Short mmCIF file of C-alpha atoms in Angstrom, two decimals:
data_model
loop_
_atom_site.label_atom_id
_atom_site.label_comp_id
_atom_site.label_asym_id
_atom_site.label_seq_id
_atom_site.Cartn_x
_atom_site.Cartn_y
_atom_site.Cartn_z
CA UNK A 1479 0.03 -0.16 0.03
CA UNK A 1480 1.28 3.42 -0.90
CA UNK A 1481 1.71 6.15 1.74
CA UNK A 1482 -0.58 8.50 -0.33
CA UNK A 1483 -3.41 5.84 -0.62
CA UNK A 1484 -6.46 6.96 1.47
CA UNK A 1485 -7.71 4.79 4.32
CA UNK A 1486 -10.66 4.98 6.65
CA UNK A 1487 -11.11 2.97 9.99
CA UNK A 1488 -14.42 1.18 9.96
CA UNK A 1489 -14.71 2.73 13.69
CA UNK A 1490 -15.74 5.99 12.06
CA UNK A 1491 -18.28 4.62 9.43
CA UNK A 1492 -21.09 4.56 12.06
CA UNK A 1493 -19.85 7.15 14.56
CA UNK A 1494 -21.63 10.16 15.58
CA UNK A 1495 -19.00 12.31 13.64
CA UNK A 1496 -19.79 16.03 14.28
CA UNK A 1497 -17.67 18.47 11.91
CA UNK A 1498 -15.36 20.67 13.96
CA UNK A 1499 -15.35 24.31 12.55
CA UNK A 1500 -12.44 26.19 12.29
CA UNK A 1501 -10.05 23.31 13.34
CA UNK A 1502 -6.54 24.57 13.25
CA UNK A 1503 -5.33 21.30 11.52
CA UNK A 1504 -8.00 21.29 8.69
CA UNK A 1505 -5.96 23.60 6.32
CA UNK A 1506 -3.12 20.83 6.14
CA UNK A 1507 -5.52 17.82 5.54
CA UNK A 1508 -7.71 16.92 2.77
CA UNK A 1509 -10.27 14.97 5.17
CA UNK A 1510 -12.56 16.44 7.57
CA UNK A 1511 -11.74 17.04 11.18
CA UNK A 1512 -14.57 15.73 13.38
CA UNK A 1513 -15.51 15.16 16.97
CA UNK A 1514 -16.84 11.62 17.93
CA UNK A 1515 -18.26 10.50 21.51
CA UNK A 1516 -17.21 6.98 22.35
CA UNK A 1517 -19.27 5.20 25.04
CA UNK A 1518 -17.72 2.80 27.32
CA UNK A 1519 -18.37 0.92 30.59
CA UNK A 1520 -16.49 1.27 33.64
CA UNK A 1521 -15.72 -1.95 35.57
CA UNK A 1522 -18.07 -1.84 38.51
CA UNK A 1523 -15.01 -1.96 41.10
CA UNK A 1524 -14.00 1.25 39.47
CA UNK A 1525 -17.24 3.27 39.44
CA UNK A 1526 -16.71 6.78 40.89
CA UNK A 1527 -16.64 10.28 39.57
CA UNK A 1528 -15.14 8.38 36.60
CA UNK A 1529 -18.51 7.09 35.37
CA UNK A 1530 -19.48 10.81 34.43
CA UNK A 1531 -21.72 11.07 31.07
CA UNK A 1532 -21.08 13.69 28.76
CA UNK A 1533 -23.24 15.64 26.10
CA UNK A 1534 -22.37 18.57 23.88
CA UNK A 1535 -23.83 21.89 23.70
CA UNK A 1536 -24.70 23.36 20.46
CA UNK A 1537 -21.31 24.87 20.07
CA UNK A 1538 -19.86 21.46 20.38
CA UNK A 1539 -18.47 22.22 23.93
CA UNK A 1540 -18.53 19.42 26.57
CA UNK A 1541 -21.48 19.45 29.26
CA UNK A 1542 -20.60 17.22 32.35
CA UNK A 1543 -23.21 15.48 34.33
CA UNK A 1544 -22.83 12.79 37.18
CA UNK A 1545 -25.54 10.49 37.22
CA UNK A 1546 -25.02 7.29 39.08
CA UNK A 1547 -23.87 5.18 36.18
CA UNK A 1548 -21.14 2.58 34.98
CA UNK A 1549 -21.36 4.23 31.65
CA UNK A 1550 -19.12 6.74 30.67
CA UNK A 1551 -17.83 8.60 27.58
CA UNK A 1552 -14.41 9.74 26.08
CA UNK A 1553 -14.70 12.71 23.31
CA UNK A 1554 -12.28 12.29 20.53
CA UNK A 1555 -11.30 14.85 17.81
CA UNK A 1556 -10.08 13.05 14.78
CA UNK A 1557 -9.85 12.96 11.04
CA UNK A 1558 -12.04 10.62 8.67
CA UNK A 1559 -10.02 8.96 5.77
CA UNK A 1560 -6.30 9.78 5.66
CA UNK A 1561 -3.24 8.69 3.92
CA UNK A 1562 -1.50 5.95 5.19
CA UNK A 1563 1.34 8.10 6.81
CA UNK A 1564 -1.49 9.83 8.71
CA UNK A 1565 -3.30 6.91 10.09
CA UNK A 1566 -2.49 8.20 13.62
CA UNK A 1567 -5.19 10.80 13.30
CA UNK A 1568 -7.76 8.05 13.32
CA UNK A 1569 -9.21 5.55 15.89
CA UNK A 1570 -8.67 1.89 15.03
CA UNK A 1571 -9.77 -1.35 16.31
CA UNK A 1572 -6.69 -2.45 18.18
CA UNK A 1573 -6.75 0.77 20.30
CA UNK A 1574 -10.40 -0.37 21.35
CA UNK A 1575 -9.23 -3.69 22.25
CA UNK A 1576 -6.18 -2.47 24.34
CA UNK A 1577 -8.35 0.01 26.05
CA UNK A 1578 -10.95 -2.58 27.04
CA UNK A 1579 -7.81 -4.50 28.44
CA UNK A 1580 -6.49 -1.73 30.51
CA UNK A 1581 -9.95 -1.12 31.79
CA UNK A 1582 -10.42 -4.45 32.76
CA UNK A 1583 -7.19 -4.98 34.49
CA UNK A 1584 -7.14 -1.34 36.05
CA UNK A 1585 -5.01 -1.05 39.05
CA UNK A 1586 -4.02 -4.64 39.12
CA UNK A 1587 -1.84 -4.14 36.00
CA UNK A 1588 -1.23 -0.35 36.21
CA UNK A 1589 -1.48 0.78 39.74
CA UNK A 1590 1.44 2.86 40.58
CA UNK A 1591 3.04 2.07 37.39
CA UNK A 1592 5.04 4.12 34.62
CA UNK A 1593 3.53 3.55 31.19
CA UNK A 1594 4.90 4.29 27.80
CA UNK A 1595 2.72 4.40 24.75
CA UNK A 1596 4.34 3.92 21.29
CA UNK A 1597 2.48 5.27 18.30
CA UNK A 1598 0.04 6.66 20.73
CA UNK A 1599 -1.95 8.46 17.91
CA UNK A 1600 -5.19 10.37 19.38
CA UNK A 1601 -4.15 9.23 22.86
CA UNK A 1602 -7.21 7.01 23.52
CA UNK A 1603 -4.97 3.90 25.16
CA UNK A 1604 -3.00 6.56 27.14
CA UNK A 1605 -5.99 8.10 28.51
CA UNK A 1606 -7.48 4.75 29.66
CA UNK A 1607 -4.07 3.88 31.15
CA UNK A 1608 -3.95 7.43 33.02
CA UNK A 1609 -7.04 6.39 34.95
CA UNK A 1610 -4.76 3.94 36.84
CA UNK A 1611 -1.13 4.36 36.10
CA UNK A 1612 1.17 6.79 38.19
CA UNK A 1613 2.85 8.22 35.16
CA UNK A 1614 1.82 8.05 31.28
CA UNK A 1615 3.90 9.10 28.44
CA UNK A 1616 2.14 9.22 25.21
CA UNK A 1617 4.28 9.39 22.12
CA UNK A 1618 4.07 9.77 18.44
CA UNK A 1619 5.71 11.45 15.56
CA UNK A 1620 4.76 14.68 14.01
CA UNK A 1621 3.34 18.03 15.17
CA UNK A 1622 -0.40 17.32 13.94
CA UNK A 1623 -0.89 14.01 15.81
CA UNK A 1624 0.76 15.05 19.01
CA UNK A 1625 -1.35 18.35 18.99
CA UNK A 1626 -4.39 16.39 18.67
CA UNK A 1627 -3.32 13.85 21.00
CA UNK A 1628 -2.99 16.82 23.67
CA UNK A 1629 -6.07 18.27 22.71
CA UNK A 1630 -7.99 15.02 23.47
CA UNK A 1631 -6.37 14.56 26.73
CA UNK A 1632 -7.29 18.17 27.84
CA UNK A 1633 -10.78 17.87 26.89
CA UNK A 1634 -11.41 14.70 28.82
CA UNK A 1635 -11.06 16.19 32.39
CA UNK A 1636 -14.11 14.11 33.61
CA UNK A 1637 -11.97 10.85 33.30
CA UNK A 1638 -9.50 12.23 35.94
CA UNK A 1639 -8.92 14.17 39.13
CA UNK A 1640 -6.58 16.95 38.71
CA UNK A 1641 -3.32 15.05 39.70
CA UNK A 1642 -4.23 12.13 37.17
CA UNK A 1643 -4.52 14.88 34.32
CA UNK A 1644 -0.84 16.06 34.97
CA UNK A 1645 0.34 12.40 34.70
CA UNK A 1646 -0.19 12.14 30.83
CA UNK A 1647 2.75 13.81 29.17
CA UNK A 1648 2.64 13.98 25.25
CA UNK A 1649 6.28 13.58 23.62
CA UNK A 1650 7.72 13.19 20.40
CA UNK A 1651 9.36 9.74 19.74
CA UNK A 1652 10.63 8.58 16.42
CA UNK A 1653 11.50 5.00 16.22
CA UNK A 1654 13.56 5.38 13.32
CA UNK A 1655 16.19 7.55 15.44
CA UNK A 1656 19.03 5.72 17.12
CA UNK A 1657 18.30 7.85 20.23
CA UNK A 1658 14.67 8.81 20.21
CA UNK A 1659 14.82 10.70 23.34
CA UNK A 1660 16.72 13.76 22.15
CA UNK A 1661 16.07 16.76 24.57
CA UNK A 1662 14.94 20.06 23.06
CA UNK A 1663 12.96 23.07 23.46
CA UNK A 1664 9.59 22.31 21.58
CA UNK A 1665 6.36 21.46 23.24
CA UNK A 1666 6.89 17.84 22.72
CA UNK A 1667 10.39 17.50 23.69
CA UNK A 1668 12.02 15.20 26.42
CA UNK A 1669 13.15 16.91 29.61
CA UNK A 1670 15.84 15.34 31.99
CA UNK A 1671 12.73 14.46 34.22
CA UNK A 1672 11.44 12.57 31.56
CA UNK A 1673 14.35 10.81 30.79
CA UNK A 1674 14.58 9.79 34.45
CA UNK A 1675 11.15 8.51 34.43
CA UNK A 1676 11.59 6.61 31.05
CA UNK A 1677 14.58 4.61 32.55
CA UNK A 1678 11.90 3.33 35.29
CA UNK A 1679 9.33 2.48 32.63
CA UNK A 1680 7.02 -0.46 33.91
CA UNK A 1681 4.83 -1.15 31.04
CA UNK A 1682 4.98 -0.29 27.18
CA UNK A 1683 1.87 -0.38 25.34
CA UNK A 1684 1.15 -0.07 21.59
CA UNK A 1685 -1.95 -0.49 19.24
CA UNK A 1686 -2.16 -0.59 15.66
CA UNK A 1687 1.40 -0.20 14.84
CA UNK A 1688 1.71 -3.19 12.42
CA UNK A 1689 0.80 -2.13 9.00
CA UNK A 1690 4.04 -1.22 7.33
CA UNK A 1691 7.07 -3.69 7.38
CA UNK A 1692 9.79 -0.92 7.70
CA UNK A 1693 7.91 0.74 10.58
CA UNK A 1694 7.34 -2.64 12.16
CA UNK A 1695 11.26 -3.08 11.94
CA UNK A 1696 11.80 0.33 13.72
CA UNK A 1697 9.15 -0.44 16.19
CA UNK A 1698 10.46 -3.93 17.26
CA UNK A 1699 14.23 -2.34 17.28
CA UNK A 1700 12.78 0.49 19.68
CA UNK A 1701 11.35 -2.21 22.02
CA UNK A 1702 14.73 -4.03 22.15
CA UNK A 1703 16.45 -0.70 23.09
CA UNK A 1704 14.03 0.00 25.81
CA UNK A 1705 13.27 -3.24 27.50
CA UNK A 1706 16.26 -3.78 29.84
CA UNK A 1707 15.03 -5.99 32.91
CA UNK A 1708 12.45 -8.75 33.52
CA UNK A 1709 10.09 -6.55 35.34
CA UNK A 1710 9.18 -4.65 32.35
CA UNK A 1711 6.18 -5.78 30.21
CA UNK A 1712 4.88 -4.80 26.61
CA UNK A 1713 1.47 -5.28 25.46
CA UNK A 1714 0.68 -4.91 21.68
CA UNK A 1715 -2.85 -4.85 20.28
CA UNK A 1716 -3.30 -5.46 16.45
CA UNK A 1717 -5.88 -6.14 13.79
CA UNK A 1718 -4.61 -8.81 11.33
CA UNK A 1719 -5.38 -7.30 7.90
CA UNK A 1720 -6.09 -9.90 5.18
CA UNK A 1721 -5.66 -9.07 1.68
CA UNK A 1722 -5.71 -10.90 -1.64
CA UNK A 1723 -2.01 -10.92 -3.12
CA UNK A 1724 -0.68 -11.71 -6.63
CA UNK A 1725 2.44 -12.97 -5.09
CA UNK A 1726 0.67 -15.77 -2.98
CA UNK A 1727 -2.41 -15.89 -5.22
CA UNK A 1728 -4.37 -16.37 -2.20
CA UNK A 1729 -5.54 -14.25 0.78
CA UNK A 1730 -2.60 -13.33 3.20
CA UNK A 1731 -1.52 -11.09 5.77
CA UNK A 1732 1.86 -10.07 4.85
CA UNK A 1733 2.22 -7.23 7.42
CA UNK A 1734 1.07 -9.65 10.23
CA UNK A 1735 3.29 -12.32 8.96
CA UNK A 1736 6.41 -9.89 9.15
CA UNK A 1737 5.44 -9.09 12.82
CA UNK A 1738 5.19 -12.72 13.69
CA UNK A 1739 8.81 -13.30 12.12
CA UNK A 1740 10.00 -10.56 14.75
CA UNK A 1741 8.25 -12.41 17.67
CA UNK A 1742 9.81 -15.62 16.57
CA UNK A 1743 13.19 -14.00 16.57
CA UNK A 1744 12.74 -12.30 19.73
CA UNK A 1745 11.54 -15.62 21.58
CA UNK A 1746 14.78 -17.16 20.13
CA UNK A 1747 16.61 -14.53 22.00
CA UNK A 1748 15.19 -15.26 25.44
CA UNK A 1749 11.98 -13.12 25.19
CA UNK A 1750 8.66 -14.44 26.81
CA UNK A 1751 6.12 -13.98 24.03
CA UNK A 1752 2.55 -14.83 24.38
CA UNK A 1753 -0.80 -14.31 22.54
CA UNK A 1754 -3.47 -13.22 25.19
CA UNK A 1755 -6.87 -14.49 25.60
CA UNK A 1756 -9.10 -11.66 24.57
CA UNK A 1757 -12.12 -12.84 26.44
CA UNK A 1758 -12.08 -9.74 29.12
CA UNK A 1759 -14.97 -7.64 29.27
CA UNK A 1760 -16.07 -5.40 26.22
CA UNK A 1761 -16.23 -1.86 27.26
CA UNK A 1762 -16.21 -0.03 24.12
CA UNK A 1763 -18.84 -0.60 21.32
CA UNK A 1764 -17.20 -2.37 18.40
CA UNK A 1765 -17.02 -5.92 16.86
CA UNK A 1766 -14.19 -7.98 18.38
CA UNK A 1767 -13.36 -10.88 16.17
CA UNK A 1768 -10.61 -13.44 15.62
CA UNK A 1769 -8.65 -10.87 13.59
CA UNK A 1770 -7.93 -8.97 16.68
CA UNK A 1771 -5.03 -9.82 18.75
CA UNK A 1772 -3.16 -8.87 22.06
CA UNK A 1773 0.42 -9.78 22.50
CA UNK A 1774 2.34 -9.76 25.87
CA UNK A 1775 6.01 -9.62 25.61
CA UNK A 1776 8.80 -9.43 28.36
CA UNK A 1777 12.45 -10.37 28.94
CA UNK A 1778 14.29 -12.47 29.90
CA UNK A 1779 12.41 -15.80 29.08
CA UNK A 1780 10.29 -16.86 32.18
CA UNK A 1781 10.32 -20.58 33.54
CA UNK A 1782 6.77 -20.89 32.31
CA UNK A 1783 6.24 -22.82 28.87
CA UNK A 1784 4.82 -20.78 26.16
CA UNK A 1785 3.78 -21.85 22.68
CA UNK A 1786 6.21 -21.28 20.09
CA UNK A 1787 5.32 -18.28 17.48
CA UNK A 1788 5.53 -19.66 14.00
CA UNK A 1789 5.36 -17.15 11.40
CA UNK A 1790 2.75 -17.85 8.86
CA UNK A 1791 1.22 -15.50 5.79
CA UNK A 1792 -1.84 -17.90 5.61
CA UNK A 1793 -4.98 -15.99 6.09
CA UNK A 1794 -6.13 -18.98 8.30
CA UNK A 1795 -3.65 -18.15 11.04
#
């Protein structure tokens, strides 16, 4: 697929997309900037002020109410169909799967932890993680996506208390650079305090980052540089995309196959690699099918016996 080819996430087809007037990013993008409201269920054990509901007034501003309910909302500004190079400006199904996992695990996995999201896009997963974690770094590449991420975090105050809001830090992280944490003076630059926190990262999360082989190579290389001890855990959510290829004369998932090749190599090098069960509660509204996967990676290899990862380009795997 060419970088200029336009793609649209199926998540946005049936969403209540409300056009945003005078969006500062609109001039540099051909597709429409819109605002969507995503409903999700908060697990009963976490119901508190986070169970606020949201409505929009006639100007598109958020109106907060506080009924006694386990249902909440997140307001996301995003774009509709975008070129492949700008897919971070949309919401994809892998992000909803990972968000569901984070909500279902909550304090048990995230409590007191430092979380780093790679390829955070519009910021949904980082927002869910920040409901429980101590500190969250939401990272991506490019001013537009980082601006949109920060905007979304700021307009969802109802999810956090004031301390929690400050826990989400939006930073630029380019996987293709040898040292992606170069300090600077820009709004997305890394500080010396950030570097100290990153060295203590407990959990790395990523969703919908497997679609381009060269970027997958850089993503996995970044994981190998970041994961330095057995206490660190990586969660990667993805949607396996099946296409008919002339090379195979069959339906295949080449990007997924390429990623599995990396997982097999990591496993051979001592990493624990596990495809996780995705039967945890579904909080967001979407179709969870066999093409959605959640992987857990850690180093070094644990004593438990895990199924060996075998790369396959077949659509049946």
